[in-house]
Amino acid sequence: MIQFWKKYNIPVLLVVLGLSISSMAFYNYHVQKNLLLEQMKNDAEDIVRSITAAMDRFHDIKSTMSVQKLISDVSLGLEIFEFRYIEPNGTIRNSMFKEEIGQVYETDQFDRIIDGNSSLGKFFFETRDYVPVMAIFYPIKINGELIGIIDLAVDISDYKAVGNKQTPDVSLLRRQTDITNLLKAIEGSINNSTLIYSKTDLNDFLSHYVETAKNIIQISLVNHQGKIVVSSNKTMVGANLRHADFPPPILTEVDGQPIYRLVMPNVAMIDGSNEELLLLTDAAPYVRNEQRLLATALSTAGIAILFALFIARAIYFSAINRSRDEKERLEGLVKERTHEIELLSKTDALTGLWNRGHLEEMMEREFKRARRYQHDMAIFVIDLDHFKKINDTYGHLGGDEVLRQISRRVSSCLRTTDFIGRYGGEEIVVILSETTIDTATDIAHKICVLIASEPVLFGETTIPVTGSIGISALRPEHNNYEEIFSEADDALYISKKEGRNRVTVSMHNVIMI
Amino acid sequence: MYLQTFLVRITLLFVYTAAVWCGDDQRIADELKSPPVEIPLKSVLGEAAYNDAIGSNEYRYVGNDKCRLCHRDFFVGRKQDHHDHAMDYIKESEYSNNPKCLVCHATGYGVKTGFVSMAQTPRLANVQCEGCHGPGSNHLKIAAIEKKGGGFLSGTDRPDRLKKMCKSCHTARWDRSYTDFESAYNKYKKAVPK
């Protein structure tokens, strides 16, 4: 488990990051979507409020509209010349002349009534638009309170008894009774129409409302038995809707059209009853927006995940690169160490010269090479004189020091291409490639002189040292390096015998010359 | 006092008789002798079209009070025009019920739903809107529902008929209303034809 974590922590973290970004995107989508829904709900509630307000107004208007309808029905028979419904403050609330509605009514007679000089509900005669009329300002009262005045005039040009006559003739009196009866009927109807609640008319009103509003599809009033009592869609009237059909506001589909459905409980009706208002609005804009939101969320999530993957990949590769570099470094280190170890195994710990094994190897190699290319090659063997005595006199440490310093002196006389090794004890062997016997002899002499040139310093004391050298060089008859080496060794032996501190060239080479 | 009144009456009678003799009286007499004038609407439409239209019951006379609802300016304007007083002389005279005179001095006399008599149809006395434009019921229907004009037998959309309408009343005998017909006609495009 822990191993797994160690190995995959970064990709896992990135995947987690990607997932959290995308879940954030989706959360955002969710929040926005809810906001949209909330907004749609608010809109729908606004609509409901304005509908109820409009319905109130509708009843209001209807109360005077029905008056006009009544008038136009009756007026055919009674030949009404002018009709107005005036508010107590003089504003014309309704009139047969539509352009007047909303204006303030101003005539001498009416002014007199407002000023209290003339009384309401009495017939009077005057001329309006060149036409002689009999008119009345009839008060409409509800519970004793004046709520409006009806101005009603009839054309009496047919009657002879026009003019300034104070006592109208019989037919005019009959007319007055008719008119008073009509006005009473109107008054009753106004009183009633605030109570009468004709649902069929409300249907028309609602359907008109739906027509003019953009997004509304249907408005219905549902009673508590779940029956549609009023609807903008008349075919729905009477339909029964189970209450279970109406959970809180929802988004549904009707005939493939997205619809938002809101039910407002307890909408107070003018007749005092409470009903439920069912509102269906077009949810297509919402669905469009929602789809847009979803697309954004999806692309955000996609981008986040891609991004995470990309970074994971990048990190992965850089990790790989790093580990490769590390590996290379380690390998280099190992190589170096092995080389060192190799060197150690090839060199002599005391003098730093090649050891015997390596020396033999080199002699073998050099021998073969020189023979193949018919090059020159010389070997000489150096042996320090009386080394045993030095050891005995100065101790092993002294001997070691002598060996070390002499090795350095010999090395300093050689070329880098030459090999120098400690063959054992106090014996040093030098392999000179590409070197004739003469040159080798010269070098050997130089070395011999150098060894003896000054004593070795060992602490406070000085140790005088000399060396004997035997030389041999490659010749065609040689079969292996040992032959050359033993020749050199033989020559060394001669040097020793002849008194030490000298160079002896193998006699085979001398004969050659 | 009596003498004064008497003298005034005598003078008035004299002037009146003179006027009648040298003016309208002669034309009236001529008119009375002539065969009855054809109903203006009928002479404009032609017998067949007239019968179709009136027979359909779609064209009924309604009286100018109704027009007032939407054309109050025209109503008021026409109240000041002589056509609206065309009955003033007739209804006080011996010809008040004479069909020969009513054809030109009332609205739609002789046509079903048109003027009958001062007693029965006082609202269609004089030459009203419908006397020129023809029965208005169809227009009322169109205007009330569609809020636009049209629906007349001789409305503004048919100036040929409307002009013929004028001429079927303003005959060779009754020709003292205007000298230039076109300018007289055009005045009626305004609410007050002055």
PDB file of C-alpha atoms in Angstrom, chain A residues 237-462:
ATOM      1  CA  VAL A 237     -62.378  23.617 -17.975  1.00  0.00           C
ATOM      2  CA  GLY A 238     -63.999  20.861 -15.988  1.00  0.00           C
ATOM      3  CA  ALA A 239     -61.019  18.550 -16.259  1.00  0.00           C
ATOM      4  CA  ASN A 240     -60.078  16.830 -13.055  1.00  0.00           C
ATOM      5  CA  LEU A 241     -56.502  16.912 -11.921  1.00  0.00           C
ATOM      6  CA  ARG A 242     -55.419  14.703  -9.101  1.00  0.00           C
ATOM      7  CA  HIS A 243     -53.584  16.691  -6.507  1.00  0.00           C
ATOM      8  CA  ALA A 244     -50.761  14.222  -6.686  1.00  0.00           C
ATOM      9  CA  ASP A 245     -50.151  15.626 -10.151  1.00  0.00           C
ATOM     10  CA  PHE A 246     -48.921  18.794  -8.581  1.00  0.00           C
ATOM     11  CA  PRO A 247     -45.708  18.475  -6.678  1.00  0.00           C
ATOM     12  CA  PRO A 248     -43.795  21.687  -6.071  1.00  0.00           C
ATOM     13  CA  PRO A 249     -42.754  23.623  -9.161  1.00  0.00           C
ATOM     14  CA  ILE A 250     -41.352  21.297 -11.746  1.00  0.00           C
ATOM     15  CA  LEU A 251     -40.072  21.149 -15.215  1.00  0.00           C
ATOM     16  CA  THR A 252     -41.986  18.754 -17.390  1.00  0.00           C
ATOM     17  CA  GLU A 253     -42.558  18.065 -20.988  1.00  0.00           C
ATOM     18  CA  VAL A 254     -45.822  18.231 -22.825  1.00  0.00           C
ATOM     19  CA  ASP A 255     -45.816  17.036 -26.403  1.00  0.00           C
ATOM     20  CA  GLY A 256     -42.048  17.423 -26.498  1.00  0.00           C
ATOM     21  CA  GLN A 257     -42.234  21.029 -25.384  1.00  0.00           C
ATOM     22  CA  PRO A 258     -40.423  21.844 -22.150  1.00  0.00           C
ATOM     23  CA  ILE A 259     -42.818  23.405 -19.690  1.00  0.00           C
ATOM     24  CA  TYR A 260     -42.451  24.869 -16.256  1.00  0.00           C
ATOM     25  CA  ARG A 261     -45.359  24.238 -13.979  1.00  0.00           C
ATOM     26  CA  LEU A 262     -46.113  26.276 -10.923  1.00  0.00           C
ATOM     27  CA  VAL A 263     -49.059  25.926  -8.615  1.00  0.00           C
ATOM     28  CA  MET A 264     -49.857  28.826  -6.331  1.00  0.00           C
ATOM     29  CA  PRO A 265     -52.033  27.657  -3.511  1.00  0.00           C
ATOM     30  CA  ASN A 266     -54.680  29.829  -1.946  1.00  0.00           C
ATOM     31  CA  VAL A 267     -55.084  32.542  -4.506  1.00  0.00           C
ATOM     32  CA  ALA A 268     -57.768  34.747  -3.070  1.00  0.00           C
ATOM     33  CA  MET A 269     -60.650  35.242  -5.459  1.00  0.00           C
ATOM     34  CA  ILE A 270     -62.906  38.230  -5.585  1.00  0.00           C
ATOM     35  CA  ASP A 271     -65.810  36.152  -4.393  1.00  0.00           C
ATOM     36  CA  GLY A 272     -63.869  35.328  -1.252  1.00  0.00           C
ATOM     37  CA  SER A 273     -63.031  31.772  -2.203  1.00  0.00           C
ATOM     38  CA  ASN A 274     -59.524  30.440  -2.310  1.00  0.00           C
ATOM     39  CA  GLU A 275     -58.333  28.562  -5.292  1.00  0.00           C
ATOM     40  CA  GLU A 276     -55.147  27.184  -6.693  1.00  0.00           C
ATOM     41  CA  LEU A 277     -53.634  28.878  -9.638  1.00  0.00           C
ATOM     42  CA  LEU A 278     -51.924  26.596 -12.092  1.00  0.00           C
ATOM     43  CA  LEU A 279     -49.444  28.275 -14.346  1.00  0.00           C
ATOM     44  CA  LEU A 280     -47.670  26.639 -17.261  1.00  0.00           C
ATOM     45  CA  THR A 281     -44.877  28.635 -18.770  1.00  0.00           C
ATOM     46  CA  ASP A 282     -42.616  27.938 -21.697  1.00  0.00           C
ATOM     47  CA  ALA A 283     -39.369  26.537 -20.339  1.00  0.00           C
ATOM     48  CA  ALA A 284     -37.560  26.405 -23.657  1.00  0.00           C
ATOM     49  CA  PRO A 285     -35.318  29.401 -22.839  1.00  0.00           C
ATOM     50  CA  TYR A 286     -34.456  27.787 -19.526  1.00  0.00           C
ATOM     51  CA  VAL A 287     -33.626  24.486 -21.182  1.00  0.00           C
ATOM     52  CA  ARG A 288     -31.453  26.288 -23.691  1.00  0.00           C
ATOM     53  CA  ASN A 289     -29.561  28.063 -20.914  1.00  0.00           C
ATOM     54  CA  GLU A 290     -29.242  24.886 -18.938  1.00  0.00           C
ATOM     55  CA  GLN A 291     -27.771  23.084 -21.895  1.00  0.00           C
ATOM     56  CA  ARG A 292     -25.322  25.899 -22.337  1.00  0.00           C
ATOM     57  CA  LEU A 293     -24.333  25.636 -18.673  1.00  0.00           C
ATOM     58  CA  LEU A 294     -23.912  21.887 -18.935  1.00  0.00           C
ATOM     59  CA  ALA A 295     -21.721  22.268 -21.985  1.00  0.00           C
ATOM     60  CA  THR A 296     -19.520  24.732 -20.106  1.00  0.00           C
ATOM     61  CA  ALA A 297     -19.275  22.421 -17.112  1.00  0.00           C
ATOM     62  CA  LEU A 298     -18.415  19.471 -19.316  1.00  0.00           C
ATOM     63  CA  SER A 299     -15.737  21.344 -21.201  1.00  0.00           C
ATOM     64  CA  THR A 300     -14.279  22.733 -17.967  1.00  0.00           C
ATOM     65  CA  ALA A 301     -14.120  19.249 -16.503  1.00  0.00           C
ATOM     66  CA  GLY A 302     -12.645  17.884 -19.708  1.00  0.00           C
ATOM     67  CA  ILE A 303     -10.024  20.590 -19.814  1.00  0.00           C
ATOM     68  CA  ALA A 304      -9.206  20.035 -16.131  1.00  0.00           C
ATOM     69  CA  ILE A 305      -8.746  16.318 -16.622  1.00  0.00           C
ATOM     70  CA  LEU A 306      -6.725  16.770 -19.783  1.00  0.00           C
ATOM     71  CA  PHE A 307      -4.615  19.303 -17.985  1.00  0.00           C
ATOM     72  CA  ALA A 308      -4.058  16.943 -15.065  1.00  0.00           C
ATOM     73  CA  LEU A 309      -3.139  14.165 -17.443  1.00  0.00           C
ATOM     74  CA  PHE A 310      -0.795  16.444 -19.290  1.00  0.00           C
ATOM     75  CA  ILE A 311       0.942  17.565 -16.137  1.00  0.00           C
ATOM     76  CA  ALA A 312       1.101  13.986 -14.932  1.00  0.00           C
ATOM     77  CA  ARG A 313       2.745  13.033 -18.157  1.00  0.00           C
ATOM     78  CA  ALA A 314       5.197  15.897 -17.921  1.00  0.00           C
ATOM     79  CA  ILE A 315       6.066  15.045 -14.331  1.00  0.00           C
ATOM     80  CA  TYR A 316       6.371  11.408 -15.218  1.00  0.00           C
ATOM     81  CA  PHE A 317       8.804  12.158 -17.988  1.00  0.00           C
ATOM     82  CA  SER A 318      10.876  14.517 -15.951  1.00  0.00           C
ATOM     83  CA  ALA A 319      11.012  11.865 -13.225  1.00  0.00           C
ATOM     84  CA  ILE A 320      12.160   9.348 -15.771  1.00  0.00           C
ATOM     85  CA  ASN A 321      14.794  11.738 -17.013  1.00  0.00           C
ATOM     86  CA  ARG A 322      15.939  12.413 -13.527  1.00  0.00           C
ATOM     87  CA  SER A 323      16.222   8.783 -12.655  1.00  0.00           C
ATOM     88  CA  ARG A 324      18.104   8.167 -15.872  1.00  0.00           C
ATOM     89  CA  ASP A 325      20.544  10.945 -15.010  1.00  0.00           C
ATOM     90  CA  GLU A 326      20.904   9.505 -11.538  1.00  0.00           C
ATOM     91  CA  LYS A 327      21.503   6.110 -12.960  1.00  0.00           C
ATOM     92  CA  GLU A 328      24.130   7.497 -15.288  1.00  0.00           C
ATOM     93  CA  ARG A 329      25.787   9.291 -12.445  1.00  0.00           C
ATOM     94  CA  LEU A 330      25.820   6.153 -10.344  1.00  0.00           C
ATOM     95  CA  GLU A 331      27.107   4.136 -13.224  1.00  0.00           C
ATOM     96  CA  GLY A 332      29.858   6.647 -13.730  1.00  0.00           C
ATOM     97  CA  LEU A 333      30.679   6.452 -10.087  1.00  0.00           C
ATOM     98  CA  VAL A 334      30.710   2.689 -10.154  1.00  0.00           C
ATOM     99  CA  LYS A 335      32.927   2.780 -13.183  1.00  0.00           C
ATOM    100  CA  GLU A 336      35.276   5.119 -11.474  1.00  0.00           C
ATOM    101  CA  ARG A 337      35.383   2.929  -8.384  1.00  0.00           C
ATOM    102  CA  THR A 338      35.888  -0.211 -10.351  1.00  0.00           C
ATOM    103  CA  HIS A 339      38.633   1.511 -12.215  1.00  0.00           C
ATOM    104  CA  GLU A 340      40.204   2.469  -8.977  1.00  0.00           C
ATOM    105  CA  ILE A 341      39.845  -1.042  -7.697  1.00  0.00           C
ATOM    106  CA  GLU A 342      41.237  -2.296 -10.951  1.00  0.00           C
ATOM    107  CA  LEU A 343      44.130   0.066 -10.620  1.00  0.00           C
ATOM    108  CA  LEU A 344      44.632  -1.061  -7.088  1.00  0.00           C
ATOM    109  CA  SER A 345      44.768  -4.602  -8.219  1.00  0.00           C
ATOM    110  CA  LYS A 346      47.228  -3.656 -10.922  1.00  0.00           C
ATOM    111  CA  THR A 347      49.541  -1.458  -8.913  1.00  0.00           C
ATOM    112  CA  ASP A 348      51.905  -1.997  -6.122  1.00  0.00           C
ATOM    113  CA  ALA A 349      50.693  -0.508  -2.911  1.00  0.00           C
ATOM    114  CA  LEU A 350      54.072   0.643  -1.734  1.00  0.00           C
ATOM    115  CA  THR A 351      55.535   2.262  -4.801  1.00  0.00           C
ATOM    116  CA  GLY A 352      52.487   2.986  -6.922  1.00  0.00           C
ATOM    117  CA  LEU A 353      54.209   1.203  -9.795  1.00  0.00           C
ATOM    118  CA  TRP A 354      52.433  -1.530 -11.713  1.00  0.00           C
ATOM    119  CA  ASN A 355      52.541  -4.854  -9.851  1.00  0.00           C
ATOM    120  CA  ARG A 356      53.986  -7.953 -11.166  1.00  0.00           C
ATOM    121  CA  GLY A 357      50.802  -9.398 -12.549  1.00  0.00           C
ATOM    122  CA  HIS A 358      50.029  -6.354 -14.580  1.00  0.00           C
ATOM    123  CA  LEU A 359      53.581  -6.021 -15.609  1.00  0.00           C
ATOM    124  CA  GLU A 360      53.592  -9.487 -17.041  1.00  0.00           C
ATOM    125  CA  GLU A 361      50.347  -8.759 -18.789  1.00  0.00           C
ATOM    126  CA  MET A 362      51.790  -5.610 -20.274  1.00  0.00           C
ATOM    127  CA  MET A 363      54.963  -7.350 -21.327  1.00  0.00           C
ATOM    128  CA  GLU A 364      52.900  -9.957 -23.064  1.00  0.00           C
ATOM    129  CA  ARG A 365      50.777  -7.350 -24.785  1.00  0.00           C
ATOM    130  CA  GLU A 366      53.666  -5.108 -25.773  1.00  0.00           C
ATOM    131  CA  PHE A 367      55.627  -8.068 -26.994  1.00  0.00           C
ATOM    132  CA  LYS A 368      52.821  -9.217 -29.228  1.00  0.00           C
ATOM    133  CA  ARG A 369      52.170  -5.791 -30.577  1.00  0.00           C
ATOM    134  CA  ALA A 370      55.806  -5.003 -31.324  1.00  0.00           C
ATOM    135  CA  ARG A 371      56.287  -8.323 -33.035  1.00  0.00           C
ATOM    136  CA  ARG A 372      53.173  -7.921 -35.179  1.00  0.00           C
ATOM    137  CA  TYR A 373      54.113  -4.488 -36.380  1.00  0.00           C
ATOM    138  CA  GLN A 374      57.836  -5.296 -36.309  1.00  0.00           C
ATOM    139  CA  HIS A 375      58.486  -2.479 -33.914  1.00  0.00           C
ATOM    140  CA  ASP A 376      61.220  -2.149 -31.425  1.00  0.00           C
ATOM    141  CA  MET A 377      60.812  -2.918 -27.754  1.00  0.00           C
ATOM    142  CA  ALA A 378      63.218  -3.145 -24.907  1.00  0.00           C
ATOM    143  CA  ILE A 379      62.988  -4.362 -21.345  1.00  0.00           C
ATOM    144  CA  PHE A 380      65.301  -3.682 -18.511  1.00  0.00           C
ATOM    145  CA  VAL A 381      65.388  -5.032 -15.015  1.00  0.00           C
ATOM    146  CA  ILE A 382      66.681  -2.882 -12.181  1.00  0.00           C
ATOM    147  CA  ASP A 383      67.751  -4.365  -8.902  1.00  0.00           C
ATOM    148  CA  LEU A 384      68.805  -2.238  -5.942  1.00  0.00           C
ATOM    149  CA  ASP A 385      72.182  -3.231  -4.637  1.00  0.00           C
ATOM    150  CA  HIS A 386      72.508  -4.682  -1.160  1.00  0.00           C
ATOM    151  CA  PHE A 387      68.876  -4.071  -0.411  1.00  0.00           C
ATOM    152  CA  LYS A 388      68.892  -6.723   2.281  1.00  0.00           C
ATOM    153  CA  LYS A 389      71.573  -4.803   4.037  1.00  0.00           C
ATOM    154  CA  ILE A 390      69.544  -1.593   3.805  1.00  0.00           C
ATOM    155  CA  ASN A 391      66.575  -3.377   5.330  1.00  0.00           C
ATOM    156  CA  ASP A 392      68.703  -4.751   8.074  1.00  0.00           C
ATOM    157  CA  THR A 393      70.374  -1.428   8.767  1.00  0.00           C
ATOM    158  CA  TYR A 394      67.523   0.940   8.528  1.00  0.00           C
ATOM    159  CA  GLY A 395      64.586  -1.351   9.147  1.00  0.00           C
ATOM    160  CA  HIS A 396      61.777  -2.235   6.782  1.00  0.00           C
ATOM    161  CA  LEU A 397      60.439   1.266   6.885  1.00  0.00           C
ATOM    162  CA  GLY A 398      63.778   2.517   5.617  1.00  0.00           C
ATOM    163  CA  GLY A 399      63.731  -0.083   2.851  1.00  0.00           C
ATOM    164  CA  ASP A 400      60.240   0.874   1.924  1.00  0.00           C
ATOM    165  CA  GLU A 401      61.206   4.537   1.747  1.00  0.00           C
ATOM    166  CA  VAL A 402      64.173   3.697  -0.446  1.00  0.00           C
ATOM    167  CA  LEU A 403      61.990   1.698  -2.772  1.00  0.00           C
ATOM    168  CA  ARG A 404      59.407   4.495  -2.956  1.00  0.00           C
ATOM    169  CA  GLN A 405      61.916   7.236  -3.723  1.00  0.00           C
ATOM    170  CA  ILE A 406      63.911   5.213  -6.193  1.00  0.00           C
ATOM    171  CA  SER A 407      60.718   4.265  -7.992  1.00  0.00           C
ATOM    172  CA  ARG A 408      59.891   7.940  -8.326  1.00  0.00           C
ATOM    173  CA  ARG A 409      63.381   8.686  -9.653  1.00  0.00           C
ATOM    174  CA  VAL A 410      63.163   5.939 -12.218  1.00  0.00           C
ATOM    175  CA  SER A 411      59.662   7.031 -13.267  1.00  0.00           C
ATOM    176  CA  SER A 412      60.846  10.588 -13.786  1.00  0.00           C
ATOM    177  CA  CYS A 413      63.292   9.413 -16.425  1.00  0.00           C
ATOM    178  CA  LEU A 414      60.656   7.593 -18.446  1.00  0.00           C
ATOM    179  CA  ARG A 415      58.201   8.556 -21.129  1.00  0.00           C
ATOM    180  CA  THR A 416      54.544   8.212 -20.519  1.00  0.00           C
ATOM    181  CA  THR A 417      54.404   5.402 -23.024  1.00  0.00           C
ATOM    182  CA  ASP A 418      56.883   3.358 -21.044  1.00  0.00           C
ATOM    183  CA  PHE A 419      55.775   0.936 -18.349  1.00  0.00           C
ATOM    184  CA  ILE A 420      57.445   0.627 -15.042  1.00  0.00           C
ATOM    185  CA  GLY A 421      56.522  -2.009 -12.538  1.00  0.00           C
ATOM    186  CA  ARG A 422      57.783  -3.634  -9.330  1.00  0.00           C
ATOM    187  CA  TYR A 423      58.502  -7.174 -10.191  1.00  0.00           C
ATOM    188  CA  GLY A 424      58.984  -8.250  -6.630  1.00  0.00           C
ATOM    189  CA  GLY A 425      61.222  -7.410  -3.681  1.00  0.00           C
ATOM    190  CA  GLU A 426      63.686  -4.768  -4.789  1.00  0.00           C
ATOM    191  CA  GLU A 427      63.357  -5.607  -8.480  1.00  0.00           C
ATOM    192  CA  ILE A 428      61.948  -2.981 -10.839  1.00  0.00           C
ATOM    193  CA  VAL A 429      61.122  -3.761 -14.476  1.00  0.00           C
ATOM    194  CA  VAL A 430      60.763  -1.183 -17.246  1.00  0.00           C
ATOM    195  CA  ILE A 431      59.152  -1.874 -20.617  1.00  0.00           C
ATOM    196  CA  LEU A 432      60.201   0.558 -23.313  1.00  0.00           C
ATOM    197  CA  SER A 433      58.051   0.366 -26.393  1.00  0.00           C
ATOM    198  CA  GLU A 434      59.296   1.612 -29.738  1.00  0.00           C
ATOM    199  CA  THR A 435      62.784   1.750 -28.345  1.00  0.00           C
ATOM    200  CA  THR A 436      65.969   0.322 -29.753  1.00  0.00           C
ATOM    201  CA  ILE A 437      68.524  -1.316 -27.565  1.00  0.00           C
ATOM    202  CA  ASP A 438      70.814   1.692 -27.901  1.00  0.00           C
ATOM    203  CA  THR A 439      68.271   4.216 -26.683  1.00  0.00           C
ATOM    204  CA  ALA A 440      67.297   1.821 -23.941  1.00  0.00           C
ATOM    205  CA  THR A 441      70.910   1.542 -22.925  1.00  0.00           C
ATOM    206  CA  ASP A 442      71.181   5.330 -22.786  1.00  0.00           C
ATOM    207  CA  ILE A 443      68.106   5.612 -20.616  1.00  0.00           C
ATOM    208  CA  ALA A 444      69.364   2.787 -18.400  1.00  0.00           C
ATOM    209  CA  HIS A 445      72.639   4.604 -17.872  1.00  0.00           C
ATOM    210  CA  LYS A 446      70.798   7.780 -16.990  1.00  0.00           C
ATOM    211  CA  ILE A 447      68.701   5.892 -14.491  1.00  0.00           C
ATOM    212  CA  CYS A 448      71.701   4.167 -13.024  1.00  0.00           C
ATOM    213  CA  VAL A 449      73.420   7.497 -12.524  1.00  0.00           C
ATOM    214  CA  LEU A 450      70.277   9.060 -11.095  1.00  0.00           C
ATOM    215  CA  ILE A 451      69.795   6.268  -8.556  1.00  0.00           C
ATOM    216  CA  ALA A 452      73.272   6.693  -7.283  1.00  0.00           C
ATOM    217  CA  SER A 453      73.345  10.451  -7.643  1.00  0.00           C
ATOM    218  CA  GLU A 454      72.206  11.204  -4.112  1.00  0.00           C
ATOM    219  CA  PRO A 455      71.319   9.126  -1.107  1.00  0.00           C
ATOM    220  CA  VAL A 456      67.753   8.614  -0.084  1.00  0.00           C
ATOM    221  CA  LEU A 457      66.526  10.729   2.762  1.00  0.00           C
ATOM    222  CA  PHE A 458      64.897   8.750   5.510  1.00  0.00           C
ATOM    223  CA  GLY A 459      63.949  10.905   8.425  1.00  0.00           C
ATOM    224  CA  GLU A 460      67.214  12.308   9.803  1.00  0.00           C
ATOM    225  CA  THR A 461      69.362   9.798   8.089  1.00  0.00           C
ATOM    226  CA  THR A 462      70.498   9.410   4.523  1.00  0.00           C
TER     227      THR A 462
END
